[in-house]
Tab-separated table of C-alpha atoms in Angstrom:
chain	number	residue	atom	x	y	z
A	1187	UNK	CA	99.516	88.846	-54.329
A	1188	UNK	CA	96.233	88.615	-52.365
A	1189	UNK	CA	93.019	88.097	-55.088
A	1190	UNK	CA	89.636	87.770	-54.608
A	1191	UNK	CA	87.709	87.629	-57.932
A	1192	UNK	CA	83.068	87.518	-57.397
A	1193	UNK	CA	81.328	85.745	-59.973
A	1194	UNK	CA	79.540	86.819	-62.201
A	1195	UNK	CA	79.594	90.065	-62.232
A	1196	UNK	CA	76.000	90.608	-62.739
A	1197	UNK	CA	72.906	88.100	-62.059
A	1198	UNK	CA	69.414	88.928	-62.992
A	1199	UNK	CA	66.672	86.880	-61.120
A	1200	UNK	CA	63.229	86.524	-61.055
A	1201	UNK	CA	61.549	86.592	-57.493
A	1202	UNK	CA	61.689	83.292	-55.890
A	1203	UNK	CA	64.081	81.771	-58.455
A	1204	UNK	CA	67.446	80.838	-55.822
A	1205	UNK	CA	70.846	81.361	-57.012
A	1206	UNK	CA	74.528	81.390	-55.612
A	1207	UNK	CA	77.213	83.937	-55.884
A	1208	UNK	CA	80.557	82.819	-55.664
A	1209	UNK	CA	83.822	84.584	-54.363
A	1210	UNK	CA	86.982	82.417	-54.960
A	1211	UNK	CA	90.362	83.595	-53.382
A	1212	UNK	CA	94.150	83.505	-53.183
A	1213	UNK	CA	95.510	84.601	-49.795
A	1214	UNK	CA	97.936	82.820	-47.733
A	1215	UNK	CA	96.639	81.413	-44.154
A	1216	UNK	CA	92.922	82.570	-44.518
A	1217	UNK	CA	92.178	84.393	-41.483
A	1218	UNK	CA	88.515	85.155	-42.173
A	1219	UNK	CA	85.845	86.084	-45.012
A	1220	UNK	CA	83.285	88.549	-45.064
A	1221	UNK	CA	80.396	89.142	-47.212
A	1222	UNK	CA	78.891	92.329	-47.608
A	1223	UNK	CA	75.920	94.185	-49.184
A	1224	UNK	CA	75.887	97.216	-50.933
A	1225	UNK	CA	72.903	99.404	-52.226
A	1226	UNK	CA	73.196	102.267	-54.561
A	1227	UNK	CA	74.475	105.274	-52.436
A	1228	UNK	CA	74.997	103.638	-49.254
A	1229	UNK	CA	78.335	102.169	-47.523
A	1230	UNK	CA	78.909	98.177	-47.525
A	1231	UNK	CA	77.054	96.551	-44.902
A	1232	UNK	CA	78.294	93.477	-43.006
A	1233	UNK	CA	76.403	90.523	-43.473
A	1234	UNK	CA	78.576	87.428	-42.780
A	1235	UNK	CA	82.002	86.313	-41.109
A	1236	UNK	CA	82.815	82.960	-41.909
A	1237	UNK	CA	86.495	81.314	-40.686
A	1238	UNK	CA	87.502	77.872	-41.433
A	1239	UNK	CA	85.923	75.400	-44.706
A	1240	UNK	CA	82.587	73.680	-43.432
A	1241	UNK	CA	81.437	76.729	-41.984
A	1242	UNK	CA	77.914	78.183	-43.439
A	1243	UNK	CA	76.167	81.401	-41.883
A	1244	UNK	CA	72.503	81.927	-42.693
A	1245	UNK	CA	70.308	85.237	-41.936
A	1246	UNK	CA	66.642	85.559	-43.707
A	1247	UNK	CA	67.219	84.592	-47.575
A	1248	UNK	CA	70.624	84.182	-47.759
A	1249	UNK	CA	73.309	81.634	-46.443
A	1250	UNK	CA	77.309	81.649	-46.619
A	1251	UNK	CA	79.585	78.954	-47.251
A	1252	UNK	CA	83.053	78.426	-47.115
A	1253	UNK	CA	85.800	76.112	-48.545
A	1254	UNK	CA	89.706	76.252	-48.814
A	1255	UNK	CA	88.793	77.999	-52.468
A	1256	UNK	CA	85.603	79.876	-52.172
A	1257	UNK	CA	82.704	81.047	-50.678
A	1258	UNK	CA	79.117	80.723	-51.626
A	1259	UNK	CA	76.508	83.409	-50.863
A	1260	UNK	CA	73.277	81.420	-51.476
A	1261	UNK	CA	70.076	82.936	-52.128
A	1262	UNK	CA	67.150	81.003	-51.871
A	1263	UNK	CA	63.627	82.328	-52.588
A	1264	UNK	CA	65.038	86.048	-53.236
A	1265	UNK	CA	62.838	88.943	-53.003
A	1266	UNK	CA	62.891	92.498	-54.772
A	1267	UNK	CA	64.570	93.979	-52.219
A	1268	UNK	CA	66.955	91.732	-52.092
A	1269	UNK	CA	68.653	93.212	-55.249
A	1270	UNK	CA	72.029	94.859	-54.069
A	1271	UNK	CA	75.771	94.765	-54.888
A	1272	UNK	CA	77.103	91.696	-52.635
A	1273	UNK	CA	80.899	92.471	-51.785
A	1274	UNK	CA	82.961	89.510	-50.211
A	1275	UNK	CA	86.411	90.822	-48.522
A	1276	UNK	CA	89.245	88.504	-46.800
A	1277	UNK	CA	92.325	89.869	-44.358
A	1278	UNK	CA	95.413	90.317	-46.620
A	1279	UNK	CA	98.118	87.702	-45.497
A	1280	UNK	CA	101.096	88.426	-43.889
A	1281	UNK	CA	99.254	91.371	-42.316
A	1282	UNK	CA	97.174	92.391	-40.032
A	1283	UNK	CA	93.700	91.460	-39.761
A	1284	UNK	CA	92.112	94.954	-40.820
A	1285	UNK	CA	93.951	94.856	-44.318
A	1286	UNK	CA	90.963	94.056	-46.669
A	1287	UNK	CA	90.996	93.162	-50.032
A	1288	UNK	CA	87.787	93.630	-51.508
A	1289	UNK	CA	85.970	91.513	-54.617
A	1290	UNK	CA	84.427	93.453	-57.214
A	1291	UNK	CA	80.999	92.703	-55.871
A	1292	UNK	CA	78.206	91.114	-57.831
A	1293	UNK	CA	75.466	93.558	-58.664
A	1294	UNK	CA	71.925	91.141	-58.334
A	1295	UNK	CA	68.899	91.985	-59.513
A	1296	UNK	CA	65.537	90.278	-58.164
A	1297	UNK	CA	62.786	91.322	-60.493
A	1298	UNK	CA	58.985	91.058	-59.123
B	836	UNK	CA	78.049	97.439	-34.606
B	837	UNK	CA	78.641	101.201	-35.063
B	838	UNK	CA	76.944	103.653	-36.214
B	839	UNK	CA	78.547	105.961	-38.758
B	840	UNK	CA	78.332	109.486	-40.859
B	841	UNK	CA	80.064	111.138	-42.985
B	842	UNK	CA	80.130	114.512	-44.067
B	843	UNK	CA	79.275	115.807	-47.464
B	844	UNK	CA	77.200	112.931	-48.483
B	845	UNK	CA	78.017	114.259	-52.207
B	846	UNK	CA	80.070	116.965	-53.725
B	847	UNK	CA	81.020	118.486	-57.407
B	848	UNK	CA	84.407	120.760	-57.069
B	849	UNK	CA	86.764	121.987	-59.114
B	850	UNK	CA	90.048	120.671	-60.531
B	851	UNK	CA	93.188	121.712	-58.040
B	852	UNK	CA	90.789	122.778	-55.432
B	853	UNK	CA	90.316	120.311	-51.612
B	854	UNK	CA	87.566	118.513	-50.090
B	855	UNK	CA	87.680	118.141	-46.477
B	856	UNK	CA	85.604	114.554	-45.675
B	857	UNK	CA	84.372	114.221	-41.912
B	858	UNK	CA	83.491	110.655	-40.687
B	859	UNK	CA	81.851	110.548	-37.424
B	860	UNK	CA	81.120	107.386	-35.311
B	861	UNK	CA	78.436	107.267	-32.498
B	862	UNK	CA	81.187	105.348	-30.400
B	863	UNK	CA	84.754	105.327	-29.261
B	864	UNK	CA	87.063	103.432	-31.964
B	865	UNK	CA	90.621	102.614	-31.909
B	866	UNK	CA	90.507	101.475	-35.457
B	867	UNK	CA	89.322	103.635	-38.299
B	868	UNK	CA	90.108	103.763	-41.743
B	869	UNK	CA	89.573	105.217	-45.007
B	870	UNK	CA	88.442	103.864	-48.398
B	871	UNK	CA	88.007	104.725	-52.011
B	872	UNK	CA	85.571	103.057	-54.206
B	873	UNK	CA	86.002	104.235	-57.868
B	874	UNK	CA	83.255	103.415	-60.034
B	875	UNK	CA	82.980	99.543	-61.288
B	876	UNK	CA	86.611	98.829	-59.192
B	877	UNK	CA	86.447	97.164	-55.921
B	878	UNK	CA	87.251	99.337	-52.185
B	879	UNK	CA	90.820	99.947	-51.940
B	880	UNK	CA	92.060	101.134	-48.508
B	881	UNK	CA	93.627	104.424	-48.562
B	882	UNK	CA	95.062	104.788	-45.226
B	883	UNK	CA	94.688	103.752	-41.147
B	884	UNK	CA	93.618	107.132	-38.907
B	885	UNK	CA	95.591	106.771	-35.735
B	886	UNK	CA	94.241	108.514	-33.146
B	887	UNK	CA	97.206	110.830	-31.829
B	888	UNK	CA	99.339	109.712	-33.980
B	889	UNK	CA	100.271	110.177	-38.236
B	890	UNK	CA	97.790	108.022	-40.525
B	891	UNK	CA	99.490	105.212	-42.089
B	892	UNK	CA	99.230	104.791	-45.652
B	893	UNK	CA	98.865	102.008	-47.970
B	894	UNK	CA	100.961	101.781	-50.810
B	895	UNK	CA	99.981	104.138	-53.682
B	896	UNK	CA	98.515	106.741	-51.239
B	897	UNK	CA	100.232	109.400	-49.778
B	898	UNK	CA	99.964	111.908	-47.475
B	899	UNK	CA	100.419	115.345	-49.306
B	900	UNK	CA	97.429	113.923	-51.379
B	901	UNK	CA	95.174	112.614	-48.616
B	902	UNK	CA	96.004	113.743	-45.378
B	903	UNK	CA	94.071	112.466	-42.562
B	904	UNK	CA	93.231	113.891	-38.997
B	905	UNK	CA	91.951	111.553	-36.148
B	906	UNK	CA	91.547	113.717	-33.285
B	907	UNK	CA	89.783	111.508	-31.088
B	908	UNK	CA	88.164	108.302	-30.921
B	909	UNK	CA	85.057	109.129	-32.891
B	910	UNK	CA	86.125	111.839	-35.077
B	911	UNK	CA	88.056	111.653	-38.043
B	912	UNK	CA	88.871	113.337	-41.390
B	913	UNK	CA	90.409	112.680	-45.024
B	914	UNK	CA	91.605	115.733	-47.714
B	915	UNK	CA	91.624	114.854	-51.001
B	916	UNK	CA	93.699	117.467	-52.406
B	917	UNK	CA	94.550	119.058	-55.489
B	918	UNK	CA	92.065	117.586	-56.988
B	919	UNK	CA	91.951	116.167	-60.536
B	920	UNK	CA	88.778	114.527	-62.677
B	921	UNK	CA	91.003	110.337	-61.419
B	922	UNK	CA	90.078	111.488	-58.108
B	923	UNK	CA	86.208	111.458	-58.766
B	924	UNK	CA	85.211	108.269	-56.517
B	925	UNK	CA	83.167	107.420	-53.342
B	926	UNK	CA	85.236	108.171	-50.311
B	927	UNK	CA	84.380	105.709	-47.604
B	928	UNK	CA	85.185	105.655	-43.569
B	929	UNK	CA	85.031	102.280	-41.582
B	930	UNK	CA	85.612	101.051	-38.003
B	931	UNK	CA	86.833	97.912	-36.141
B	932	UNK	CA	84.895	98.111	-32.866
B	933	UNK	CA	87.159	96.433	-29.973
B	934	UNK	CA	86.690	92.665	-30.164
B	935	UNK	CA	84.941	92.522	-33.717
B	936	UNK	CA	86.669	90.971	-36.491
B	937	UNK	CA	84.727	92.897	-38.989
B	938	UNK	CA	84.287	96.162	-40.155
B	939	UNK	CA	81.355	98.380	-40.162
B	940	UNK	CA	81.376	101.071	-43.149
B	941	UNK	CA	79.570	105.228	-43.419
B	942	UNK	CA	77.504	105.958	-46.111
B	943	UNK	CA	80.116	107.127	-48.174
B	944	UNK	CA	80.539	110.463	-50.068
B	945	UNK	CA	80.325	110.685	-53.509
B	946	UNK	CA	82.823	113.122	-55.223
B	947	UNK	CA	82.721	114.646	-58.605
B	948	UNK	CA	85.968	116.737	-60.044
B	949	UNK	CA	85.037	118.689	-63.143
């Protein structure tokens, strides 16, 4: 059975101290990971796409790397309103490519 | 990207009444499907809206319980019927835009069965 388990569940920052998040996960053939963001009362929004292990994605504060195991969602420098749920999703295996299954998310909190 | 609502943004009902959940996009989709999010469990996909076509359902969901419309390529809607307080739960909508390989999600709506 597909997993995908976020760690930890909950990380409280200060502003400007960086972190990582990690999402490790058991699917056959990875055929893509996706990190997401989530803030109170809104839908996920799509952050990152990452394929193969090597492959890092960065946008503002926050870069994504992947291995055969995991993937990292570094945060360096984070800001306030940085402080979201961060979802990370992969393609169930054996299926098609729009199956997700979803982590748990890790909710962060960036305090000022 | 897409662009994405969905219709009540929030809602309290009554156990063994229906909700009726629009999602509209501001694009033509082929894929579109429908999530629940209950509260601290991760999204679990509820079903596939096929436009012109039944919804098909992942196992665990069916469709007496959550049917689905998809009239066109923008439009689509989710029932959650007979309600009952384990349905209480954000209801999300999502679309695959041709030649993306992710997904881009509504806002949800946020139901509440007293």
């Amino acid at each position: 059975e597909d997993q995908v388990t976020q760690s930890p569940e909950a990380l409280r920052l200060q502003e400007g101290e960086s972190s990582s998040l990690n999402c490790s996960y058991t699917v056959s053939g990875l055929r893509g990971l996706f990190w997401y963001r989530q803030d109170p009362g809104k839908g996920p929004e799509f952050l990152f796409t990452l394929y193969s292990a090597g492959e890092e994605k960065e946008k503002e504060r926050l870069k994504a790397t992947l291995t055969k195991k995991e993937s990292f969602l570094h945060i360096t420098a984070p800001k306030p309103e940085d402080s979201a749920t961060y979802l990370c999703a992969v393609p169930n295996s054996g299926g098609s490519n729009y199956k997700l299954t979803f982590g748990k998310g890790t909710l962060l909190t960036v305090n000022p | 990207s897409a662009v994405i609502s969905q219709k009540p943004s929030r809602d309290i009902c009554q156990r063994g009444t229906s909700l009726t959940i629009q999602c509209q996009v501001d694009s033509q989709v082929t894929m579109m499907f429908w999530y629940r999010q209950q509260p601290g469990q991760s999204l679990t996909l509820i079903a596939t809206a096929n436009q012109g076509s039944e919804a098909t359902y992942e196992s665990g969901f069916v469709i007496d319980k959550f049917p689905i419309s998809r009239p066109n390529l923008t439009f689509s809607t989710l029932t959650v019927s007979n309600m009952s307080p384990e349905d209480s739960s954000i209801y999300l909508c999502s679309v695959l835009p041709q030649g993306a390989g992710e997904q881009y999600f509504g806002p949800g709506t946020r139901l509440t069965v007293t």
